[in-house]
Amino acid sequence: MKKKDLLKLDIASKCIHVGGHPDKETGAIMPPIYQTSTYVQESPGKHQGYEYSRSHNPTRTRLEECLAGLENAKHALVTASGLSCEMLIMHALPVGSTILCSDDVYGGTYRLFTTVFNHIHNYIFIDTTDISNVENAIKEHSVALLWLESPTNPLLKISDIQKISKIAKKNKVKTVVDNTFMSPYFQNPLDLGADIVLHSMTKYINGHSDVVGGALMLNDKKFYEKLWTLQNSTGPSQSPFDSWLVLRGVKTLAIRMEAHQKNAMKVAKWLESHPKVERVIYPGLKSHPQHKLAKKQMHGFGGMITFFLKGDIKKCKKFLSSVSMFALAESLGGVESLIEHPAIMTHASVPKKTREAIGLTDNLIRLSVGIENYNDLISDLDKAFSKI
Ligand SMILES: *Cc1c(COP(=O)(O)O)cnc(C)c1O
C-alpha cells in the first residue's frame, strides 16, 4: 500500500503497517536492525541520507514514521528517553522563557524543570483543570509554552486540551501535551489543537517493560528541525536495537490498550466497593470529577488507577508488601501489572509540602493494570487487603 493510503487506516492497522513495510533488499517481513554507527559514502557528501547514527538510523526512521502516523503528525523525533525529549524542548526555547505547567506532573518532569532548567527558564505551576487559571496566568505573564499532562500522574486529573490549546494559540503560546498515560490509541492531542505531543515510549507504546525511550510528534516543520538539530548536537539518540524493540512492541498497541482498559475498569469498580478503600480515581468511573470531559476528549480511559487506602503509611507498606502478582515497581504501561507508592517512589523528588497541597498523600497507591486475567488480579489485591 502507498504511505498516504496507509495513513488513512484505523490506528490498529497503522500500528502494524506504517513504517512496517518489508525490507526492499531481501523481502524480510520484519525490518532489519541497522546496528551500525556509520555509512559508506560514494563520494564525499554523496550518500543515501544516512551519515552517522547519532543523526539518523534507518531502524529509527521507521519507528519515527510509524509514531508520526499514530498521532496524525507530519513529523516525529525518537530519542533515548521521555526526559531527553523534554530536555530538547527546553533547550529549544529562548533563555528566560516562562513555562506554564500542570501542577501534578510526572516526578521526573518536575525534577527536570525545578532543579535543572530553573536556572534557565521560569516555571509557573497551576491547576490546569480550571481553565480560568490558565487564562489568568497567560494574562499576567509573558508565557512562551504551556505544558499539560492529561490525565496527570498520579492523580489522573484531566484538563480540557481543546479549550486550553485554543486560548494558548490566541496568545501565541505553544502547547505541549504529555500523552504517555493514554498512548496514541486513547488520545490524540494534535487533533485537539495542541502543537506538540510527547510520549515516554518506555510505557504503553513499547508496552513490554524492556526499553527506555521517548518520542515527540508535531506538525511544525521548523520547530521539528530545531528539535532534530538539538538532538544531533546534544546526543540523546535512541539505539537501533531499542528502536527495533519498540517497532515490535507497538504492533500490538491496540489490543493491549483494549485489554488494559477492560481490566482497569473491573479492578476500579471492585476497589470502589471495597470497605478498606477510601476513594478510587479512574477516568472511566462516574465518580471521577472530569468523567464527562474524559469521555469527550479521550477514546478510552486507559489502564492507570489511583486509590487511597483507609489508614496510614504503615498500613500502605504492609499492603504493598503483601501483593504477589502485582509487582512493586516504578514505571507503568507494560503487559504485567505493577503497584507503587508515589510518595516514597516515583514522586519522592516532589517536596512533601507540595505533594500534600495537591492531594498526593501518604495513603495514595497507584496501579498500572496489566493484561493478565482480571479475576487473578482482583484476588491478588483481595489477599493483600485481608493482611491489613
Ligand atoms: C515515564 C514518564 C516520563 C519520562 O519518561 P522516561 O522514558 O522515563 O524518560 C514522562 N512523562 C510521563 C507521564 C511518564 O510516565
CSV table of C-alpha atoms and ligand atoms in Angstrom, one decimal:
chain,number,residue,atom,x,y,z
A,1,MET,CA,0.0,0.0,0.0
A,2,LYS,CA,1.1,3.6,-0.6
A,3,LYS,CA,2.0,5.6,2.5
A,4,LYS,CA,-0.8,8.1,2.0
A,5,ASP,CA,-3.3,5.3,1.9
A,6,LEU,CA,-1.8,3.6,5.0
A,7,LEU,CA,-2.2,6.9,6.9
A,8,LYS,CA,-6.0,6.7,6.3
A,9,LEU,CA,-6.3,3.3,8.1
A,10,ASP,CA,-7.6,2.7,11.6
A,11,ILE,CA,-4.9,3.1,14.3
A,12,ALA,CA,-4.9,-0.7,14.9
A,13,SER,CA,-3.7,-1.2,11.3
A,14,LYS,CA,-1.4,1.8,11.3
A,15,CYS,CA,0.5,0.3,14.4
A,16,ILE,CA,1.4,-2.6,12.2
A,17,HIS,CA,1.8,-1.2,8.8
A,18,VAL,CA,3.1,2.4,8.9
A,19,GLY,CA,6.9,2.1,8.9
A,20,GLY,CA,6.4,-1.7,8.7
A,21,HIS,CA,7.0,-2.3,5.0
A,22,PRO,CA,9.1,-5.4,4.1
A,23,ASP,CA,12.8,-5.0,3.6
A,24,LYS,CA,13.3,-4.0,-0.1
A,25,GLU,CA,16.6,-5.8,-0.4
A,26,THR,CA,15.6,-9.2,0.9
A,27,GLY,CA,11.8,-9.3,1.3
A,28,ALA,CA,12.2,-9.9,5.1
A,29,ILE,CA,8.8,-9.1,6.6
A,30,MET,CA,10.4,-7.7,9.7
A,31,PRO,CA,12.7,-4.7,9.4
A,32,PRO,CA,16.4,-5.2,9.9
A,33,ILE,CA,18.2,-3.8,12.9
A,34,TYR,CA,20.7,-1.5,11.3
A,35,GLN,CA,23.3,-2.0,14.0
A,36,THR,CA,25.7,0.5,12.5
A,37,SER,CA,27.3,3.7,13.6
A,38,THR,CA,28.4,5.0,10.2
A,39,TYR,CA,27.6,4.6,6.5
A,40,VAL,CA,29.7,4.3,3.4
A,41,GLN,CA,29.7,7.3,1.0
A,42,GLU,CA,30.0,7.0,-2.7
A,43,SER,CA,32.0,10.2,-2.9
A,44,PRO,CA,32.4,12.9,-0.3
A,45,GLY,CA,29.0,14.1,0.7
A,46,LYS,CA,27.2,11.7,-1.7
A,47,HIS,CA,25.2,9.2,0.4
A,48,GLN,CA,21.8,7.7,0.8
A,49,GLY,CA,20.5,10.1,3.5
A,50,TYR,CA,22.5,8.4,6.3
A,51,GLU,CA,25.9,9.6,7.5
A,52,TYR,CA,26.2,8.8,11.2
A,53,SER,CA,23.7,7.0,13.6
A,54,ARG,CA,23.6,9.8,16.2
A,55,SER,CA,22.0,11.9,13.4
A,56,HIS,CA,19.9,9.2,11.6
A,57,ASN,CA,19.5,5.5,11.6
A,58,PRO,CA,17.1,3.5,9.2
A,59,THR,CA,15.6,1.4,12.0
A,60,ARG,CA,14.8,4.6,14.0
A,61,THR,CA,13.5,6.3,10.8
A,62,ARG,CA,10.9,3.5,10.5
A,63,LEU,CA,9.8,4.0,14.1
A,64,GLU,CA,9.5,7.7,13.6
A,65,GLU,CA,7.4,7.2,10.5
A,66,CYS,CA,5.1,4.8,12.5
A,67,LEU,CA,4.8,7.1,15.5
A,68,ALA,CA,4.0,10.2,13.4
A,69,GLY,CA,1.3,8.2,11.8
A,70,LEU,CA,-0.2,7.2,15.1
A,71,GLU,CA,-0.6,10.8,16.4
A,72,ASN,CA,-1.6,12.1,12.9
A,73,ALA,CA,1.5,14.2,12.8
A,74,LYS,CA,3.8,15.2,10.0
A,75,HIS,CA,7.0,14.7,12.0
A,76,ALA,CA,8.2,12.5,14.8
A,77,LEU,CA,11.5,12.5,16.7
A,78,VAL,CA,12.5,9.4,18.6
A,79,THR,CA,15.0,9.8,21.5
A,80,ALA,CA,16.6,7.7,24.2
A,81,SER,CA,14.1,8.6,26.9
A,82,GLY,CA,11.0,10.6,27.6
A,83,LEU,CA,13.0,13.0,29.7
A,84,SER,CA,15.5,13.7,26.9
A,85,CYS,CA,12.5,14.7,24.7
A,86,GLU,CA,11.6,17.2,27.5
A,87,MET,CA,15.2,18.4,27.6
A,88,LEU,CA,15.2,19.1,23.9
A,89,ILE,CA,12.0,21.2,24.1
A,90,MET,CA,13.5,23.2,27.0
A,91,HIS,CA,16.7,23.8,25.0
A,92,ALA,CA,14.7,25.0,22.0
A,93,LEU,CA,13.2,27.9,24.0
A,94,PRO,CA,14.9,31.3,24.3
A,95,VAL,CA,16.7,31.7,27.6
A,96,GLY,CA,14.4,33.2,30.3
A,97,SER,CA,11.2,31.8,28.8
A,98,THR,CA,8.2,31.4,31.0
A,99,ILE,CA,6.6,28.0,31.1
A,100,LEU,CA,3.1,27.3,32.5
A,101,CYS,CA,2.9,23.8,33.7
A,102,SER,CA,0.2,21.4,35.2
A,103,ASP,CA,0.8,21.2,38.9
A,104,ASP,CA,0.6,17.4,39.1
A,105,VAL,CA,3.2,16.2,36.5
A,106,TYR,CA,5.4,13.1,36.4
A,107,GLY,CA,8.0,13.4,39.1
A,108,GLY,CA,11.0,13.4,36.7
A,109,THR,CA,9.4,16.2,34.7
A,110,TYR,CA,9.0,18.2,37.9
A,111,ARG,CA,12.7,17.5,38.9
A,112,LEU,CA,13.9,18.5,35.4
A,113,PHE,CA,12.0,21.8,35.5
A,114,THR,CA,12.7,22.7,39.1
A,115,THR,CA,16.3,21.6,39.6
A,116,VAL,CA,17.9,21.7,36.1
A,117,PHE,CA,16.1,24.2,33.8
A,118,ASN,CA,15.1,26.5,36.6
A,119,HIS,CA,18.5,28.1,36.1
A,120,ILE,CA,17.5,29.0,32.5
A,121,HIS,CA,13.7,29.4,32.4
A,122,ASN,CA,10.8,30.4,34.7
A,123,TYR,CA,8.2,27.8,35.7
A,124,ILE,CA,4.7,28.5,37.0
A,125,PHE,CA,2.8,25.5,38.2
A,126,ILE,CA,-1.0,25.8,38.1
A,127,ASP,CA,-4.1,23.6,38.3
A,128,THR,CA,-4.9,23.4,34.6
A,129,THR,CA,-8.2,21.5,35.2
A,130,ASP,CA,-9.5,25.0,35.9
A,131,ILE,CA,-9.3,27.0,32.6
A,132,SER,CA,-9.6,30.4,34.4
A,133,ASN,CA,-6.2,29.6,36.0
A,134,VAL,CA,-4.7,29.3,32.5
A,135,GLU,CA,-6.4,32.4,31.3
A,136,ASN,CA,-5.2,34.5,34.2
A,137,ALA,CA,-1.6,33.2,34.1
A,138,ILE,CA,-1.4,34.0,30.4
A,139,LYS,CA,-2.7,37.5,31.1
A,140,GLU,CA,-0.3,38.1,33.9
A,141,HIS,CA,2.9,36.7,32.5
A,142,SER,CA,4.5,36.6,29.1
A,143,VAL,CA,4.2,32.9,28.6
A,144,ALA,CA,6.1,31.0,25.9
A,145,LEU,CA,5.0,27.5,26.4
A,146,LEU,CA,2.2,25.6,28.1
A,147,TRP,CA,3.0,22.1,29.5
A,148,LEU,CA,0.0,19.8,30.0
A,149,GLU,CA,-0.2,16.3,31.3
A,150,SER,CA,-3.6,14.8,30.9
A,151,PRO,CA,-4.5,12.6,32.7
A,152,THR,CA,-1.9,13.7,35.3
A,153,ASN,CA,0.3,11.4,37.2
A,154,PRO,CA,-0.7,10.1,39.7
A,155,LEU,CA,-3.9,12.0,40.5
A,156,LEU,CA,-5.4,11.4,37.0
A,157,LYS,CA,-6.7,15.0,36.7
A,158,ILE,CA,-8.0,15.8,33.3
A,159,SER,CA,-7.5,19.1,31.5
A,160,ASP,CA,-9.6,20.3,28.5
A,161,ILE,CA,-6.9,20.1,25.8
A,162,GLN,CA,-9.1,21.6,23.1
A,163,LYS,CA,-10.2,24.7,25.1
A,164,ILE,CA,-6.7,25.3,26.6
A,165,SER,CA,-4.9,24.9,23.2
A,166,LYS,CA,-7.3,27.5,21.7
A,167,ILE,CA,-6.6,30.0,24.4
A,168,ALA,CA,-2.9,29.3,24.0
A,169,LYS,CA,-2.9,29.7,20.3
A,170,LYS,CA,-4.7,33.0,20.5
A,171,ASN,CA,-1.9,34.3,22.7
A,172,LYS,CA,0.9,32.8,20.6
A,173,VAL,CA,1.7,30.2,23.2
A,174,LYS,CA,2.8,26.7,22.2
A,175,THR,CA,1.1,23.8,23.9
A,176,VAL,CA,2.9,20.5,24.7
A,177,VAL,CA,0.8,17.6,25.9
A,178,ASP,CA,2.5,14.6,27.7
A,179,ASN,CA,0.3,11.9,26.3
A,180,THR,CA,2.1,9.0,27.9
A,181,PHE,CA,-0.8,7.7,30.1
A,182,MET,CA,-3.3,7.5,27.3
A,183,SER,CA,-1.0,6.4,24.4
A,184,PRO,CA,-1.9,7.4,20.9
A,185,TYR,CA,-4.6,4.8,21.0
A,186,PHE,CA,-6.8,6.6,23.5
A,187,GLN,CA,-6.0,10.2,22.9
A,188,ASN,CA,-4.6,12.4,20.1
A,189,PRO,CA,-3.8,15.9,21.4
A,190,LEU,CA,-2.8,17.3,18.0
A,191,ASP,CA,-6.3,16.6,16.7
A,192,LEU,CA,-7.5,18.6,19.7
A,193,GLY,CA,-5.3,21.6,18.8
A,194,ALA,CA,-2.1,21.0,20.7
A,195,ASP,CA,1.2,21.8,19.0
A,196,ILE,CA,3.5,19.0,20.3
A,197,VAL,CA,2.8,15.6,21.7
A,198,LEU,CA,5.3,13.9,24.0
A,199,HIS,CA,5.4,10.2,24.9
A,200,SER,CA,7.6,8.2,27.1
A,201,MET,CA,7.7,5.1,24.8
A,202,THR,CA,9.0,3.3,27.9
A,203,LYS,CA,5.4,2.9,28.9
A,204,TYR,CA,2.4,1.9,26.7
A,205,ILE,CA,3.9,2.4,23.2
A,206,ASN,CA,6.6,-0.2,23.8
A,207,GLY,CA,4.5,-2.0,26.4
A,208,HIS,CA,6.8,-4.7,27.4
A,209,SER,CA,9.0,-3.0,30.1
A,210,ASP,CA,12.2,-3.8,28.2
A,211,VAL,CA,13.1,-0.4,26.6
A,212,VAL,CA,13.6,3.2,27.7
A,213,GLY,CA,12.7,5.7,25.0
A,214,GLY,CA,10.9,8.9,24.2
A,215,ALA,CA,9.1,10.5,21.2
A,216,LEU,CA,7.9,13.9,20.1
A,217,MET,CA,5.2,14.3,17.4
A,218,LEU,CA,4.4,17.6,15.8
A,219,ASN,CA,3.3,19.3,12.5
A,220,ASP,CA,5.5,22.5,12.6
A,221,LYS,CA,8.4,21.6,10.3
A,222,LYS,CA,10.7,24.5,11.5
A,223,PHE,CA,10.3,23.5,15.2
A,224,TYR,CA,10.8,19.9,14.3
A,225,GLU,CA,14.1,20.8,12.5
A,226,LYS,CA,15.2,22.8,15.6
A,227,LEU,CA,14.5,19.8,17.8
A,228,TRP,CA,16.3,17.4,15.5
A,229,THR,CA,19.3,19.8,15.4
A,230,LEU,CA,19.4,19.9,19.2
A,231,GLN,CA,19.2,16.1,19.4
A,232,ASN,CA,22.0,15.8,16.9
A,233,SER,CA,24.1,18.4,18.8
A,234,THR,CA,23.4,17.1,22.3
A,235,GLY,CA,23.3,13.3,21.5
A,236,PRO,CA,20.3,11.6,23.2
A,237,SER,CA,19.6,9.4,20.1
A,238,GLN,CA,18.0,6.0,20.6
A,239,SER,CA,20.0,2.9,19.7
A,240,PRO,CA,18.9,0.9,16.6
A,241,PHE,CA,18.1,-2.2,18.8
A,242,ASP,CA,15.9,-0.2,21.1
A,243,SER,CA,14.1,1.4,18.2
A,244,TRP,CA,13.6,-2.1,16.8
A,245,LEU,CA,12.1,-3.4,20.0
A,246,VAL,CA,9.7,-0.5,20.1
A,247,LEU,CA,8.7,-1.2,16.5
A,248,ARG,CA,7.9,-4.7,17.6
A,249,GLY,CA,6.1,-3.7,20.7
A,250,VAL,CA,3.9,-1.0,19.1
A,251,LYS,CA,2.4,-3.5,16.7
A,252,THR,CA,0.0,-4.8,19.5
A,253,LEU,CA,-0.8,-1.4,20.9
A,254,ALA,CA,-4.5,-1.6,20.0
A,255,ILE,CA,-5.2,-4.9,21.6
A,256,ARG,CA,-3.1,-4.2,24.6
A,257,MET,CA,-4.8,-0.9,25.3
A,258,GLU,CA,-8.3,-2.5,25.0
A,259,ALA,CA,-7.2,-5.2,27.4
A,260,HIS,CA,-5.6,-2.7,29.9
A,261,GLN,CA,-8.8,-0.7,29.9
A,262,LYS,CA,-11.1,-3.7,30.3
A,263,ASN,CA,-9.1,-4.9,33.3
A,264,ALA,CA,-8.7,-1.5,34.8
A,265,MET,CA,-12.5,-0.9,34.7
A,266,LYS,CA,-13.1,-4.2,36.5
A,267,VAL,CA,-10.5,-3.5,39.1
A,268,ALA,CA,-11.6,0.1,39.6
A,269,LYS,CA,-15.2,-0.9,40.2
A,270,TRP,CA,-14.1,-3.6,42.6
A,271,LEU,CA,-11.9,-1.3,44.6
A,272,GLU,CA,-14.7,1.3,44.7
A,273,SER,CA,-16.9,-1.1,46.6
A,274,HIS,CA,-14.1,-2.3,49.0
A,275,PRO,CA,-14.6,-1.3,52.6
A,276,LYS,CA,-10.8,-0.7,53.2
A,277,VAL,CA,-10.6,1.8,50.3
A,278,GLU,CA,-11.3,5.5,51.0
A,279,ARG,CA,-11.5,6.6,47.3
A,280,VAL,CA,-10.7,5.4,43.8
A,281,ILE,CA,-9.6,7.7,40.9
A,282,TYR,CA,-10.2,6.2,37.5
A,283,PRO,CA,-11.4,8.3,34.5
A,284,GLY,CA,-13.8,5.6,33.5
A,285,LEU,CA,-15.7,5.8,36.8
A,286,LYS,CA,-18.8,8.1,37.0
A,287,SER,CA,-17.3,9.4,40.3
A,288,HIS,CA,-14.2,10.9,38.5
A,289,PRO,CA,-14.5,14.7,38.7
A,290,GLN,CA,-13.8,15.0,35.0
A,291,HIS,CA,-15.5,11.9,33.7
A,292,LYS,CA,-17.6,13.8,31.2
A,293,LEU,CA,-14.6,15.6,29.7
A,294,ALA,CA,-12.7,12.2,29.7
A,295,LYS,CA,-15.5,10.7,27.6
A,296,LYS,CA,-15.3,13.7,25.2
A,297,GLN,CA,-11.6,14.1,24.6
A,298,MET,CA,-10.3,10.5,25.0
A,299,HIS,CA,-11.3,7.4,23.1
A,300,GLY,CA,-11.0,5.3,26.2
A,301,PHE,CA,-9.9,5.5,29.9
A,302,GLY,CA,-6.6,3.7,30.0
A,303,GLY,CA,-5.1,1.3,32.5
A,304,MET,CA,-4.0,3.5,35.4
A,305,ILE,CA,-5.8,3.6,38.7
A,306,THR,CA,-5.1,5.6,41.8
A,307,PHE,CA,-6.7,4.8,45.1
A,308,PHE,CA,-6.5,5.9,48.7
A,309,LEU,CA,-6.3,3.2,51.3
A,310,LYS,CA,-8.1,3.7,54.7
A,311,GLY,CA,-5.1,4.0,57.0
A,312,ASP,CA,-1.6,5.4,57.4
A,313,ILE,CA,1.7,4.8,55.7
A,314,LYS,CA,2.4,1.7,57.8
A,315,LYS,CA,-0.8,0.0,56.5
A,316,CYS,CA,0.1,1.0,53.0
A,317,LYS,CA,3.6,-0.5,53.3
A,318,LYS,CA,2.1,-3.7,54.7
A,319,PHE,CA,-0.4,-3.8,51.8
A,320,LEU,CA,2.2,-3.2,49.2
A,321,SER,CA,4.4,-5.9,50.5
A,322,SER,CA,1.5,-8.4,50.6
A,323,VAL,CA,0.7,-8.5,46.9
A,324,SER,CA,2.3,-11.2,44.8
A,325,MET,CA,1.1,-10.9,41.2
A,326,PHE,CA,1.2,-7.1,41.2
A,327,ALA,CA,4.9,-6.3,41.1
A,328,LEU,CA,6.0,-3.5,43.4
A,329,ALA,CA,7.9,-1.3,40.9
A,330,GLU,CA,8.1,2.1,39.4
A,331,SER,CA,7.1,2.7,35.8
A,332,LEU,CA,3.8,1.7,34.0
A,333,GLY,CA,2.3,0.6,30.8
A,334,GLY,CA,3.7,-2.9,30.5
A,335,VAL,CA,1.7,-6.1,30.0
A,336,GLU,CA,2.4,-7.0,33.6
A,337,SER,CA,0.6,-5.3,36.5
A,338,LEU,CA,2.6,-3.0,38.7
A,339,ILE,CA,1.8,-1.4,42.0
A,340,GLU,CA,3.6,1.5,43.6
A,341,HIS,CA,3.6,4.2,46.3
A,342,PRO,CA,4.2,7.6,44.7
A,343,ALA,CA,5.1,9.5,47.9
A,344,ILE,CA,8.0,7.1,48.5
A,345,MET,CA,8.8,6.0,45.0
A,346,THR,CA,8.0,7.9,41.7
A,347,HIS,CA,7.3,11.3,43.3
A,348,ALA,CA,9.9,11.3,46.1
A,349,SER,CA,11.5,14.3,44.3
A,350,VAL,CA,8.4,16.4,44.9
A,351,PRO,CA,8.7,18.1,48.3
A,352,LYS,CA,6.2,16.7,50.9
A,353,LYS,CA,4.5,20.1,51.3
A,354,THR,CA,4.0,20.5,47.6
A,355,ARG,CA,2.8,16.9,47.4
A,356,GLU,CA,0.2,17.2,50.1
A,357,ALA,CA,-1.0,20.6,48.8
A,358,ILE,CA,-2.1,18.8,45.6
A,359,GLY,CA,-3.6,15.8,47.4
A,360,LEU,CA,-0.7,13.4,46.8
A,361,THR,CA,-0.9,12.0,50.3
A,362,ASP,CA,0.9,9.1,52.0
A,363,ASN,CA,-2.1,6.7,51.7
A,364,LEU,CA,-2.2,7.0,47.9
A,365,ILE,CA,-1.4,3.9,45.9
A,366,ARG,CA,-1.0,3.7,42.1
A,367,LEU,CA,-1.8,0.7,39.9
A,368,SER,CA,-0.7,0.1,36.4
A,369,VAL,CA,-3.2,-2.6,35.5
A,370,GLY,CA,-1.6,-5.2,33.1
A,371,ILE,CA,-3.3,-7.6,30.7
A,372,GLU,CA,-3.4,-10.7,32.9
A,373,ASN,CA,-6.8,-12.2,33.7
A,374,TYR,CA,-8.7,-9.7,35.8
A,375,ASN,CA,-10.0,-12.2,38.3
A,376,ASP,CA,-6.5,-13.2,39.1
A,377,LEU,CA,-5.6,-9.5,39.6
A,378,ILE,CA,-8.6,-8.9,41.9
A,379,SER,CA,-7.9,-12.0,44.0
A,380,ASP,CA,-4.3,-10.8,44.4
A,381,LEU,CA,-5.4,-7.5,45.7
A,382,ASP,CA,-8.1,-9.2,47.9
A,383,LYS,CA,-5.4,-11.3,49.6
A,384,ALA,CA,-3.3,-8.2,50.3
A,385,PHE,CA,-6.4,-6.4,51.8
A,386,SER,CA,-7.0,-9.3,54.1
A,387,LYS,CA,-3.5,-8.9,55.6
A,388,ILE,CA,-4.2,-5.3,56.8
B,1,LIG,C1,7.9,7.9,32.5
B,1,LIG,C2,7.3,9.2,32.2
B,1,LIG,C3,8.1,10.2,31.6
B,1,LIG,C4,9.6,10.1,31.4
B,1,LIG,O1,9.9,9.2,30.5
B,1,LIG,P1,11.3,8.3,30.6
B,1,LIG,O2,11.2,7.4,29.3
B,1,LIG,O3,11.3,7.5,31.8
B,1,LIG,O4,12.4,9.3,30.5
B,1,LIG,C5,7.5,11.4,31.3
B,1,LIG,N1,6.1,11.6,31.5
B,1,LIG,C6,5.4,10.6,32.0
B,1,LIG,C7,3.9,10.8,32.2
B,1,LIG,C8,5.9,9.4,32.3
B,1,LIG,O5,5.2,8.4,32.9
